[in-house]
Amino acid sequence: MNNMNSPAAESHEELRSAVRELCRDYPDKYWRELDEKREYPDAFVQALTRAGYMATLIPEEYGGAGLGITEASAILEEIHRSGANAAACHAQMYIMGTLLRHGSEAHKRQYLPKIADGSIRLQAFGVSEPNTGTDTTQLKTIAVRNGDRYLINGQKIWISRAEHSDLMLLVARTTPADQVKKHTEGLSTILVDLRKSVGHGLKIRPIRTMMNHATTELFFDNLEVPVENLVGEEGQGFRYLLDSLNAERILIASECIGDARWFLERTCRYANERVVFARPIGKNQGIQFPIARGYANMEAARLMVARAASLYDAGKPCGPEANMAKLLAADVSWELANVAVQTYGGFGFAEEYDIERKFRETRLYQVAPISTNLILSYLAEHVLGLPRSY
């Protein structure tokens, strides 16, 4: 916790500067080599943990920094602005919120201090399934109580960091769908100790994707988990899941802003340095205008992210703002990624310039952790009062 002892210890600019300083030890070459080998950035994650950044949102009484989403957003934005990728560990920031808000005091005392000091990692969230996608209420993975144990059977997909996490927060059905009054009932949240589970009812299969994201598919075959690992009340897991979504979207939006800033800075530098027809290409309005428009859109998106984070930290409703922050930030990071490739031309596709790597990484956020189309559906129905579309 040497970098972050209290909210008053550093201004946000000092916090950002400290993050940038840490990231200098992990330059483009580090990420390029990991991407080529599809390896996990363990050294980087350990450095973030030692500096206290992974414990940003954990209260001080449990060994954390006791800071807010605003500070967590600043950290993640600067990581991505530096050309790094916080997707290797960002989930720990918002997953532990479920444990903090709904776990028993025994759970919090047992796990949060160890998460804070890096003794254990909670970076995996077992929600998505092959046949249900975003329709979470139709999850098929089932946990049947047998005495003091749950027997878990089913399948999950796109569960990132499962091979690099000690614990996973699993959402499973504990009451059959045809026995609940509301479709949102009957799901429960259970802590799974991956160290004890792999090879004893849990199989993890890595999925190779277009970017280095350490994502996997999980297969449960009569996995036994102690009932005491239930987080909160049985059957209320869907409500607990919703609690974490606003934080997740704000933090992912912050990463997208960081990506956008990285693309913008690299693109402006290249446009000033690249000379064709005896003049810098940045002199041409065909180059200037897309960059300038991307900058304007990025600044607008940053304001929405800041607004959503401010509301969240104040304990106020922020669903629309969190969703709009994710939408606008993901859109502008993708916009500036395309501007970067267009400006670099053929060099934008060369690995040594890192544009194509970040291009692949930021494309993910048009789809995950929620599709931009579903955000539009949410805004249409819940903010604008239009008929439900699905």
mmCIF file of C-alpha atoms in Angstrom:
data_model
loop_
_atom_site.group_PDB
_atom_site.id
_atom_site.type_symbol
_atom_site.label_atom_id
_atom_site.label_comp_id
_atom_site.label_asym_id
_atom_site.label_seq_id
_atom_site.Cartn_x
_atom_site.Cartn_y
_atom_site.Cartn_z
ATOM 1 C CA MET A 1 0.000 0.000 0.000
ATOM 2 C CA ASN A 2 3.008 2.282 -0.426
ATOM 3 C CA ASN A 3 1.422 4.482 -3.087
ATOM 4 C CA MET A 4 -2.088 4.895 -1.728
ATOM 5 C CA ASN A 5 -2.499 5.252 2.006
ATOM 6 C CA SER A 6 -5.514 7.544 2.128
ATOM 7 C CA PRO A 7 -7.691 9.751 -0.104
ATOM 8 C CA ALA A 8 -5.799 12.776 1.144
ATOM 9 C CA ALA A 9 -2.358 11.278 0.485
ATOM 10 C CA GLU A 10 -2.346 12.227 -3.190
ATOM 11 C CA SER A 11 -4.300 14.420 -5.518
ATOM 12 C CA HIS A 12 -5.696 12.695 -8.591
ATOM 13 C CA GLU A 13 -2.866 14.106 -10.670
ATOM 14 C CA GLU A 14 -0.304 12.708 -8.280
ATOM 15 C CA LEU A 15 -2.119 9.381 -8.400
ATOM 16 C CA ARG A 16 -2.082 9.401 -12.200
ATOM 17 C CA SER A 17 1.597 10.319 -12.214
ATOM 18 C CA ALA A 18 2.422 7.426 -9.882
ATOM 19 C CA VAL A 19 0.563 4.975 -12.140
ATOM 20 C CA ARG A 20 2.381 6.274 -15.212
ATOM 21 C CA GLU A 21 5.695 5.857 -13.408
ATOM 22 C CA LEU A 22 4.907 2.222 -12.612
ATOM 23 C CA CYS A 23 3.848 1.547 -16.203
ATOM 24 C CA ARG A 24 7.170 2.845 -17.556
ATOM 25 C CA ASP A 25 8.718 -0.373 -16.313
ATOM 26 C CA TYR A 26 6.395 -2.278 -18.683
ATOM 27 C CA PRO A 27 6.905 -0.661 -22.104
ATOM 28 C CA ASP A 28 5.494 -1.585 -25.502
ATOM 29 C CA LYS A 29 8.032 -4.388 -25.955
ATOM 30 C CA TYR A 30 6.798 -6.141 -22.796
ATOM 31 C CA TRP A 31 3.194 -6.182 -24.021
ATOM 32 C CA ARG A 32 4.156 -7.039 -27.591
ATOM 33 C CA GLU A 33 6.065 -10.130 -26.497
ATOM 34 C CA LEU A 34 3.247 -11.272 -24.206
ATOM 35 C CA ASP A 35 0.763 -10.785 -27.027
ATOM 36 C CA GLU A 36 2.867 -12.877 -29.396
ATOM 37 C CA LYS A 37 3.062 -15.745 -26.892
ATOM 38 C CA ARG A 38 -0.446 -15.229 -25.457
ATOM 39 C CA GLU A 39 1.026 -15.097 -21.968
ATOM 40 C CA TYR A 40 -0.428 -13.560 -18.824
ATOM 41 C CA PRO A 41 1.256 -10.331 -17.579
ATOM 42 C CA ASP A 42 2.019 -11.757 -14.160
ATOM 43 C CA ALA A 43 4.883 -9.375 -13.363
ATOM 44 C CA PHE A 44 2.707 -6.368 -14.193
ATOM 45 C CA VAL A 45 -0.202 -7.620 -12.080
ATOM 46 C CA GLN A 46 2.136 -8.277 -9.160
ATOM 47 C CA ALA A 47 3.550 -4.744 -9.462
ATOM 48 C CA LEU A 48 0.049 -3.238 -9.409
ATOM 49 C CA THR A 49 -0.809 -5.355 -6.381
ATOM 50 C CA ARG A 50 2.354 -4.386 -4.484
ATOM 51 C CA ALA A 51 1.622 -0.725 -5.165
ATOM 52 C CA GLY A 52 -1.866 -1.143 -3.690
ATOM 53 C CA TYR A 53 -3.818 -0.371 -6.845
ATOM 54 C CA MET A 54 -5.714 -3.646 -6.869
ATOM 55 C CA ALA A 55 -7.034 -2.843 -3.379
ATOM 56 C CA THR A 56 -8.310 0.598 -4.334
ATOM 57 C CA LEU A 57 -11.958 -0.053 -3.472
ATOM 58 C CA ILE A 58 -11.408 -2.279 -0.428
ATOM 59 C CA PRO A 59 -12.104 -0.372 2.818
ATOM 60 C CA GLU A 60 -9.131 0.443 5.005
ATOM 61 C CA GLU A 61 -10.455 -1.761 7.821
ATOM 62 C CA TYR A 62 -9.878 -4.759 5.533
ATOM 63 C CA GLY A 63 -6.425 -3.638 4.422
ATOM 64 C CA GLY A 64 -7.427 -1.686 1.324
ATOM 65 C CA ALA A 65 -7.064 1.930 0.235
ATOM 66 C CA GLY A 66 -10.672 2.890 0.925
ATOM 67 C CA LEU A 67 -10.929 4.996 -2.218
ATOM 68 C CA GLY A 68 -13.805 5.389 -4.670
ATOM 69 C CA ILE A 69 -14.714 4.572 -8.239
ATOM 70 C CA THR A 70 -13.370 7.990 -9.266
ATOM 71 C CA GLU A 71 -9.873 7.042 -8.113
ATOM 72 C CA ALA A 72 -10.152 3.524 -9.538
ATOM 73 C CA SER A 73 -11.165 5.059 -12.873
ATOM 74 C CA ALA A 74 -8.120 7.320 -12.855
ATOM 75 C CA ILE A 75 -5.852 4.331 -12.232
ATOM 76 C CA LEU A 76 -7.302 2.225 -15.049
ATOM 77 C CA GLU A 77 -7.364 5.136 -17.488
ATOM 78 C CA GLU A 78 -3.679 5.840 -16.911
ATOM 79 C CA ILE A 79 -2.753 2.182 -17.271
ATOM 80 C CA HIS A 80 -4.338 2.097 -20.715
ATOM 81 C CA ARG A 81 -3.052 5.521 -21.678
ATOM 82 C CA SER A 82 0.427 4.112 -21.025
ATOM 83 C CA GLY A 83 -0.158 1.356 -23.586
ATOM 84 C CA ALA A 84 -0.648 -1.354 -20.961
ATOM 85 C CA ASN A 85 -3.754 -3.505 -20.510
ATOM 86 C CA ALA A 86 -5.576 -3.712 -17.178
ATOM 87 C CA ALA A 87 -7.945 -6.399 -18.468
ATOM 88 C CA ALA A 88 -5.562 -8.903 -16.904
ATOM 89 C CA CYS A 89 -6.754 -7.894 -13.444
ATOM 90 C CA HIS A 90 -9.409 -5.143 -13.566
ATOM 91 C CA ALA A 91 -12.255 -7.461 -12.577
ATOM 92 C CA GLN A 92 -10.812 -7.794 -9.086
ATOM 93 C CA MET A 93 -11.792 -4.186 -8.469
ATOM 94 C CA TYR A 94 -15.493 -4.698 -9.056
ATOM 95 C CA ILE A 95 -15.909 -8.403 -8.214
ATOM 96 C CA MET A 96 -14.903 -7.796 -4.615
ATOM 97 C CA GLY A 97 -17.756 -5.265 -4.369
ATOM 98 C CA THR A 98 -20.234 -8.147 -4.326
ATOM 99 C CA LEU A 99 -18.308 -9.747 -1.489
ATOM 100 C CA LEU A 100 -18.088 -6.434 0.361
ATOM 101 C CA ARG A 101 -21.775 -5.549 0.060
ATOM 102 C CA HIS A 102 -23.373 -8.967 0.395
ATOM 103 C CA GLY A 103 -20.828 -11.306 1.984
ATOM 104 C CA SER A 104 -20.923 -12.177 5.664
ATOM 105 C CA GLU A 105 -18.538 -10.488 8.064
ATOM 106 C CA ALA A 106 -16.685 -13.799 8.274
ATOM 107 C CA HIS A 107 -16.278 -13.810 4.482
ATOM 108 C CA LYS A 108 -15.004 -10.244 4.467
ATOM 109 C CA ARG A 109 -12.519 -10.884 7.264
ATOM 110 C CA GLN A 110 -11.350 -14.086 5.627
ATOM 111 C CA TYR A 111 -10.881 -12.878 2.065
ATOM 112 C CA LEU A 112 -10.656 -9.090 1.697
ATOM 113 C CA PRO A 113 -7.340 -8.564 3.554
ATOM 114 C CA LYS A 114 -5.749 -11.347 1.507
ATOM 115 C CA ILE A 115 -7.135 -9.877 -1.723
ATOM 116 C CA ALA A 116 -5.774 -6.494 -0.658
ATOM 117 C CA ASP A 117 -2.241 -7.721 0.009
ATOM 118 C CA GLY A 118 -2.151 -10.032 -2.996
ATOM 119 C CA SER A 119 -2.075 -13.301 -1.059
ATOM 120 C CA ILE A 120 -5.057 -14.452 -3.095
ATOM 121 C CA ARG A 121 -6.565 -13.284 -6.361
ATOM 122 C CA LEU A 122 -10.268 -12.861 -7.011
ATOM 123 C CA GLN A 123 -10.283 -12.001 -10.709
ATOM 124 C CA ALA A 124 -12.760 -14.448 -12.249
ATOM 125 C CA PHE A 125 -16.517 -13.938 -12.499
ATOM 126 C CA GLY A 126 -18.464 -17.012 -13.694
ATOM 127 C CA VAL A 127 -21.603 -15.703 -15.377
ATOM 128 C CA SER A 128 -21.794 -16.180 -19.182
ATOM 129 C CA GLU A 129 -22.882 -19.482 -20.709
ATOM 130 C CA PRO A 130 -22.729 -20.767 -24.298
ATOM 131 C CA ASN A 131 -26.491 -20.940 -24.836
ATOM 132 C CA THR A 132 -27.758 -17.963 -22.850
ATOM 133 C CA GLY A 133 -25.402 -15.081 -23.614
ATOM 134 C CA THR A 134 -26.648 -11.884 -21.989
ATOM 135 C CA ASP A 135 -29.960 -13.490 -20.964
ATOM 136 C CA THR A 136 -28.616 -14.152 -17.478
ATOM 137 C CA THR A 137 -31.944 -15.184 -15.961
ATOM 138 C CA GLN A 138 -31.883 -18.294 -18.151
ATOM 139 C CA LEU A 139 -28.571 -19.636 -16.840
ATOM 140 C CA LYS A 140 -28.417 -23.438 -16.880
ATOM 141 C CA THR A 141 -25.486 -24.123 -14.536
ATOM 142 C CA ILE A 142 -27.090 -25.589 -11.437
ATOM 143 C CA ALA A 143 -26.006 -25.887 -7.817
ATOM 144 C CA VAL A 144 -27.958 -28.501 -5.870
ATOM 145 C CA ARG A 145 -27.644 -28.558 -2.111
ATOM 146 C CA ASN A 146 -26.574 -31.877 -0.634
ATOM 147 C CA GLY A 147 -26.132 -31.541 3.122
ATOM 148 C CA ASP A 148 -23.415 -28.995 3.780
ATOM 149 C CA ARG A 149 -22.241 -28.973 0.146
ATOM 150 C CA TYR A 150 -23.447 -27.734 -3.213
ATOM 151 C CA LEU A 151 -23.065 -30.053 -6.190
ATOM 152 C CA ILE A 152 -22.432 -27.896 -9.250
ATOM 153 C CA ASN A 153 -22.981 -29.009 -12.832
ATOM 154 C CA GLY A 154 -22.971 -27.016 -16.028
ATOM 155 C CA GLN A 155 -20.797 -24.943 -18.319
ATOM 156 C CA LYS A 156 -19.522 -21.367 -18.514
ATOM 157 C CA ILE A 157 -17.795 -19.529 -21.314
ATOM 158 C CA TRP A 158 -15.746 -16.340 -21.734
ATOM 159 C CA ILE A 159 -14.608 -16.565 -18.117
ATOM 160 C CA SER A 160 -11.436 -14.522 -18.204
ATOM 161 C CA ARG A 161 -8.481 -14.969 -15.839
ATOM 162 C CA ALA A 162 -9.801 -18.277 -14.417
ATOM 163 C CA GLU A 163 -6.336 -19.830 -14.847
ATOM 164 C CA HIS A 164 -4.731 -16.916 -12.999
ATOM 165 C CA SER A 165 -7.174 -16.505 -10.137
ATOM 166 C CA ASP A 166 -7.427 -18.285 -6.805
ATOM 167 C CA LEU A 167 -11.121 -17.598 -6.293
ATOM 168 C CA MET A 168 -14.052 -17.225 -8.645
ATOM 169 C CA LEU A 169 -17.444 -15.705 -7.980
ATOM 170 C CA LEU A 170 -19.916 -18.079 -9.630
ATOM 171 C CA VAL A 171 -23.545 -17.353 -10.495
ATOM 172 C CA ALA A 172 -25.534 -20.603 -10.615
ATOM 173 C CA ARG A 173 -29.160 -21.669 -10.387
ATOM 174 C CA THR A 174 -30.126 -23.030 -6.958
ATOM 175 C CA THR A 175 -33.883 -23.154 -7.646
ATOM 176 C CA PRO A 176 -35.241 -24.504 -10.958
ATOM 177 C CA ALA A 177 -36.644 -21.800 -13.226
ATOM 178 C CA ASP A 178 -40.117 -23.378 -13.222
ATOM 179 C CA GLN A 179 -40.282 -23.096 -9.417
ATOM 180 C CA VAL A 180 -39.729 -19.346 -9.010
ATOM 181 C CA LYS A 181 -42.302 -16.561 -9.095
ATOM 182 C CA LYS A 182 -40.046 -14.069 -10.883
ATOM 183 C CA HIS A 183 -37.580 -14.949 -13.600
ATOM 184 C CA THR A 184 -34.898 -13.000 -11.709
ATOM 185 C CA GLU A 185 -35.152 -15.297 -8.689
ATOM 186 C CA GLY A 186 -33.473 -18.638 -8.019
ATOM 187 C CA LEU A 187 -29.903 -17.654 -8.915
ATOM 188 C CA SER A 188 -27.214 -17.637 -6.236
ATOM 189 C CA THR A 189 -23.685 -16.308 -5.933
ATOM 190 C CA ILE A 190 -21.094 -18.796 -4.681
ATOM 191 C CA LEU A 191 -17.373 -18.406 -4.031
ATOM 192 C CA VAL A 192 -15.414 -21.205 -5.705
ATOM 193 C CA ASP A 193 -11.869 -21.933 -4.590
ATOM 194 C CA LEU A 194 -10.222 -22.686 -7.926
ATOM 195 C CA ARG A 195 -7.129 -24.067 -6.225
ATOM 196 C CA LYS A 196 -9.174 -26.931 -4.795
ATOM 197 C CA SER A 197 -11.628 -27.327 -7.672
ATOM 198 C CA VAL A 198 -9.557 -27.826 -10.814
ATOM 199 C CA GLY A 199 -9.285 -31.538 -11.434
ATOM 200 C CA HIS A 200 -11.919 -32.294 -8.801
ATOM 201 C CA GLY A 201 -15.090 -31.515 -10.716
ATOM 202 C CA LEU A 202 -13.919 -28.440 -12.613
ATOM 203 C CA LYS A 203 -12.124 -28.406 -15.933
ATOM 204 C CA ILE A 204 -10.753 -25.193 -17.452
ATOM 205 C CA ARG A 205 -10.202 -24.975 -21.200
ATOM 206 C CA PRO A 206 -8.363 -21.903 -22.570
ATOM 207 C CA ILE A 207 -9.881 -20.141 -25.591
ATOM 208 C CA ARG A 208 -7.460 -18.484 -27.989
ATOM 209 C CA THR A 209 -8.868 -15.157 -29.151
ATOM 210 C CA MET A 210 -7.799 -12.309 -31.434
ATOM 211 C CA MET A 211 -6.274 -10.495 -28.447
ATOM 212 C CA ASN A 212 -4.318 -11.701 -25.438
ATOM 213 C CA HIS A 213 -7.170 -11.890 -22.936
ATOM 214 C CA ALA A 214 -6.646 -15.140 -20.956
ATOM 215 C CA THR A 215 -10.264 -16.203 -21.386
ATOM 216 C CA THR A 216 -11.573 -19.718 -20.856
ATOM 217 C CA GLU A 217 -14.443 -22.163 -20.932
ATOM 218 C CA LEU A 218 -15.394 -23.961 -17.706
ATOM 219 C CA PHE A 219 -16.961 -27.405 -17.287
ATOM 220 C CA PHE A 220 -18.549 -28.408 -13.973
ATOM 221 C CA ASP A 221 -19.113 -32.096 -13.248
ATOM 222 C CA ASN A 222 -20.419 -32.645 -9.719
ATOM 223 C CA LEU A 223 -18.078 -30.042 -8.297
ATOM 224 C CA GLU A 224 -18.493 -29.914 -4.510
ATOM 225 C CA VAL A 225 -18.437 -26.504 -2.849
ATOM 226 C CA PRO A 226 -19.182 -25.862 0.843
ATOM 227 C CA VAL A 227 -22.552 -24.210 1.489
ATOM 228 C CA GLU A 228 -20.690 -21.700 3.660
ATOM 229 C CA ASN A 229 -19.261 -20.274 0.397
ATOM 230 C CA LEU A 230 -22.689 -18.888 -0.491
ATOM 231 C CA VAL A 231 -22.474 -15.094 -0.717
ATOM 232 C CA GLY A 232 -25.556 -13.399 0.712
ATOM 233 C CA GLU A 233 -28.966 -15.055 0.475
ATOM 234 C CA GLU A 234 -29.731 -18.061 -1.661
ATOM 235 C CA GLY A 235 -31.767 -17.118 -4.722
ATOM 236 C CA GLN A 236 -30.733 -13.444 -4.738
ATOM 237 C CA GLY A 237 -27.674 -13.762 -6.957
ATOM 238 C CA PHE A 238 -29.170 -11.898 -9.887
ATOM 239 C CA ARG A 239 -29.755 -8.841 -7.708
ATOM 240 C CA TYR A 240 -26.182 -9.009 -6.462
ATOM 241 C CA LEU A 241 -24.967 -9.249 -10.044
ATOM 242 C CA LEU A 242 -26.834 -6.072 -10.981
ATOM 243 C CA ASP A 243 -25.160 -4.283 -8.079
ATOM 244 C CA SER A 244 -21.757 -4.771 -9.690
ATOM 245 C CA LEU A 245 -22.688 -3.794 -13.241
ATOM 246 C CA ASN A 246 -22.563 -0.013 -12.821
ATOM 247 C CA ALA A 247 -19.073 -0.197 -11.304
ATOM 248 C CA GLU A 248 -17.944 -2.550 -14.053
ATOM 249 C CA ARG A 249 -19.208 -0.280 -16.823
ATOM 250 C CA ILE A 250 -17.666 2.843 -15.355
ATOM 251 C CA LEU A 251 -14.292 1.170 -14.921
ATOM 252 C CA ILE A 252 -14.302 -0.373 -18.405
ATOM 253 C CA ALA A 253 -15.284 3.029 -19.803
ATOM 254 C CA SER A 254 -12.245 4.502 -18.058
ATOM 255 C CA GLU A 255 -10.013 1.960 -19.760
ATOM 256 C CA CYS A 256 -11.541 2.889 -23.116
ATOM 257 C CA ILE A 257 -10.773 6.550 -22.444
ATOM 258 C CA GLY A 258 -7.209 5.514 -21.693
ATOM 259 C CA ASP A 259 -7.029 3.626 -24.985
ATOM 260 C CA ALA A 260 -8.457 6.635 -26.817
ATOM 261 C CA ARG A 261 -5.828 8.906 -25.307
ATOM 262 C CA TRP A 262 -3.079 6.446 -26.254
ATOM 263 C CA PHE A 263 -4.272 6.312 -29.869
ATOM 264 C CA LEU A 264 -4.647 10.092 -29.998
ATOM 265 C CA GLU A 265 -1.151 10.790 -28.673
ATOM 266 C CA ARG A 266 0.495 8.227 -30.952
ATOM 267 C CA THR A 267 -1.458 9.471 -33.961
ATOM 268 C CA CYS A 268 -0.632 13.147 -33.401
ATOM 269 C CA ARG A 269 3.045 12.312 -32.953
ATOM 270 C CA TYR A 270 3.151 10.244 -36.140
ATOM 271 C CA ALA A 271 1.209 12.850 -38.148
ATOM 272 C CA ASN A 272 3.780 15.473 -37.169
ATOM 273 C CA GLU A 273 6.793 13.274 -37.911
ATOM 274 C CA ARG A 274 5.728 11.438 -41.064
ATOM 275 C CA VAL A 275 6.756 13.379 -44.176
ATOM 276 C CA VAL A 276 5.241 12.589 -47.581
ATOM 277 C CA PHE A 277 5.420 14.895 -50.616
ATOM 278 C CA ALA A 278 7.928 17.044 -48.679
ATOM 279 C CA ARG A 279 5.447 17.939 -45.903
ATOM 280 C CA PRO A 280 4.211 16.410 -42.637
ATOM 281 C CA ILE A 281 1.024 14.468 -43.294
ATOM 282 C CA GLY A 282 -0.512 16.251 -40.299
ATOM 283 C CA LYS A 283 -0.726 19.352 -42.475
ATOM 284 C CA ASN A 284 -3.453 17.725 -44.529
ATOM 285 C CA GLN A 285 -7.018 18.317 -43.387
ATOM 286 C CA GLY A 286 -7.869 14.784 -44.426
ATOM 287 C CA ILE A 287 -5.577 13.701 -41.593
ATOM 288 C CA GLN A 288 -6.365 16.565 -39.204
ATOM 289 C CA PHE A 289 -10.137 16.446 -39.188
ATOM 290 C CA PRO A 290 -10.655 12.812 -38.079
ATOM 291 C CA ILE A 291 -8.095 13.309 -35.307
ATOM 292 C CA ALA A 292 -9.715 16.538 -34.138
ATOM 293 C CA ARG A 293 -13.212 15.031 -34.194
ATOM 294 C CA GLY A 294 -11.980 12.026 -32.250
ATOM 295 C CA TYR A 295 -10.458 14.356 -29.672
ATOM 296 C CA ALA A 296 -13.753 16.238 -29.258
ATOM 297 C CA ASN A 297 -15.673 12.984 -28.851
ATOM 298 C CA MET A 298 -13.123 11.712 -26.351
ATOM 299 C CA GLU A 299 -13.426 14.802 -24.167
ATOM 300 C CA ALA A 300 -17.221 14.480 -24.184
ATOM 301 C CA ALA A 301 -16.992 10.812 -23.220
ATOM 302 C CA ARG A 302 -14.559 11.642 -20.404
ATOM 303 C CA LEU A 303 -17.132 14.031 -18.946
ATOM 304 C CA MET A 304 -19.774 11.280 -18.928
ATOM 305 C CA VAL A 305 -17.386 8.844 -17.246
ATOM 306 C CA ALA A 306 -16.580 11.446 -14.588
ATOM 307 C CA ARG A 307 -20.295 12.150 -14.092
ATOM 308 C CA ALA A 308 -21.122 8.461 -13.665
ATOM 309 C CA ALA A 309 -18.229 7.930 -11.238
ATOM 310 C CA SER A 310 -19.263 10.962 -9.192
ATOM 311 C CA LEU A 311 -22.832 9.696 -8.862
ATOM 312 C CA TYR A 312 -21.645 6.204 -7.949
ATOM 313 C CA ASP A 313 -19.324 7.484 -5.238
ATOM 314 C CA ALA A 314 -22.124 9.647 -3.846
ATOM 315 C CA GLY A 315 -24.355 6.580 -3.551
ATOM 316 C CA LYS A 316 -26.844 7.946 -6.075
ATOM 317 C CA PRO A 317 -28.581 6.065 -8.926
ATOM 318 C CA CYS A 318 -26.329 6.053 -11.974
ATOM 319 C CA GLY A 319 -27.586 3.295 -14.286
ATOM 320 C CA PRO A 320 -28.169 5.532 -17.326
ATOM 321 C CA GLU A 321 -24.928 7.434 -16.781
ATOM 322 C CA ALA A 322 -22.856 4.264 -16.310
ATOM 323 C CA ASN A 323 -24.305 2.764 -19.466
ATOM 324 C CA MET A 324 -23.810 5.947 -21.485
ATOM 325 C CA ALA A 325 -20.244 6.235 -20.200
ATOM 326 C CA LYS A 326 -19.474 2.713 -21.422
ATOM 327 C CA LEU A 327 -21.195 3.335 -24.763
ATOM 328 C CA LEU A 328 -19.521 6.657 -25.537
ATOM 329 C CA ALA A 329 -16.080 5.637 -24.283
ATOM 330 C CA ALA A 330 -16.077 2.347 -26.201
ATOM 331 C CA ASP A 331 -17.219 4.145 -29.326
ATOM 332 C CA VAL A 332 -14.516 6.811 -29.159
ATOM 333 C CA SER A 333 -11.719 4.342 -28.404
ATOM 334 C CA TRP A 334 -12.765 2.382 -31.488
ATOM 335 C CA GLU A 335 -13.095 5.588 -33.512
ATOM 336 C CA LEU A 336 -9.581 6.709 -32.621
ATOM 337 C CA ALA A 337 -8.218 3.206 -33.189
ATOM 338 C CA ASN A 338 -9.451 3.430 -36.761
ATOM 339 C CA VAL A 339 -8.089 6.958 -37.114
ATOM 340 C CA ALA A 340 -4.701 5.698 -35.935
ATOM 341 C CA VAL A 341 -4.596 2.872 -38.472
ATOM 342 C CA GLN A 342 -5.664 5.229 -41.268
ATOM 343 C CA THR A 343 -3.011 7.774 -40.286
ATOM 344 C CA TYR A 344 -0.200 5.231 -39.956
ATOM 345 C CA GLY A 345 -1.213 3.566 -43.205
ATOM 346 C CA GLY A 346 0.678 0.349 -43.817
ATOM 347 C CA PHE A 347 2.753 0.846 -40.672
ATOM 348 C CA GLY A 348 -0.427 0.628 -38.626
ATOM 349 C CA PHE A 349 -0.520 -3.081 -39.416
ATOM 350 C CA ALA A 350 3.089 -3.700 -38.389
ATOM 351 C CA GLU A 351 3.483 -5.289 -34.954
ATOM 352 C CA GLU A 352 6.465 -3.126 -34.025
ATOM 353 C CA TYR A 353 4.295 0.019 -33.910
ATOM 354 C CA ASP A 354 1.780 -1.538 -31.468
ATOM 355 C CA ILE A 355 -1.194 0.083 -33.186
ATOM 356 C CA GLU A 356 -2.579 -3.231 -34.406
ATOM 357 C CA ARG A 357 -2.257 -4.765 -30.917
ATOM 358 C CA LYS A 358 -4.175 -1.963 -29.227
ATOM 359 C CA PHE A 359 -6.618 -1.933 -32.151
ATOM 360 C CA ARG A 360 -7.501 -5.568 -31.390
ATOM 361 C CA GLU A 361 -7.681 -4.964 -27.658
ATOM 362 C CA THR A 362 -10.010 -1.976 -27.786
ATOM 363 C CA ARG A 363 -12.341 -3.639 -30.320
ATOM 364 C CA LEU A 364 -13.448 -5.985 -27.545
ATOM 365 C CA TYR A 365 -15.364 -3.258 -25.773
ATOM 366 C CA GLN A 366 -17.915 -2.899 -28.530
ATOM 367 C CA VAL A 367 -19.021 -6.385 -27.450
ATOM 368 C CA ALA A 368 -17.965 -6.911 -23.830
ATOM 369 C CA PRO A 369 -18.768 -6.777 -21.027
ATOM 370 C CA ILE A 370 -22.013 -5.725 -22.681
ATOM 371 C CA SER A 371 -22.811 -5.101 -26.325
ATOM 372 C CA THR A 372 -23.335 -1.477 -27.300
ATOM 373 C CA ASN A 373 -26.655 -2.539 -28.836
ATOM 374 C CA LEU A 374 -27.929 -3.731 -25.468
ATOM 375 C CA ILE A 375 -26.957 -0.405 -23.930
ATOM 376 C CA LEU A 376 -29.029 1.335 -26.597
ATOM 377 C CA SER A 377 -31.936 -0.990 -25.818
ATOM 378 C CA TYR A 378 -31.604 -0.170 -22.118
ATOM 379 C CA LEU A 379 -31.623 3.576 -22.759
ATOM 380 C CA ALA A 380 -34.565 3.300 -25.152
ATOM 381 C CA GLU A 381 -36.710 1.374 -22.690
ATOM 382 C CA HIS A 382 -35.685 2.601 -19.248
ATOM 383 C CA VAL A 383 -34.804 6.228 -19.998
ATOM 384 C CA LEU A 384 -36.866 7.165 -23.044
ATOM 385 C CA GLY A 385 -39.952 5.072 -22.298
ATOM 386 C CA LEU A 386 -39.971 3.181 -25.591
ATOM 387 C CA PRO A 387 -41.412 -0.374 -25.795
ATOM 388 C CA ARG A 388 -39.183 -3.240 -24.664
ATOM 389 C CA SER A 389 -37.400 -4.680 -27.683
ATOM 390 C CA TYR A 390 -36.469 -8.108 -26.326
#
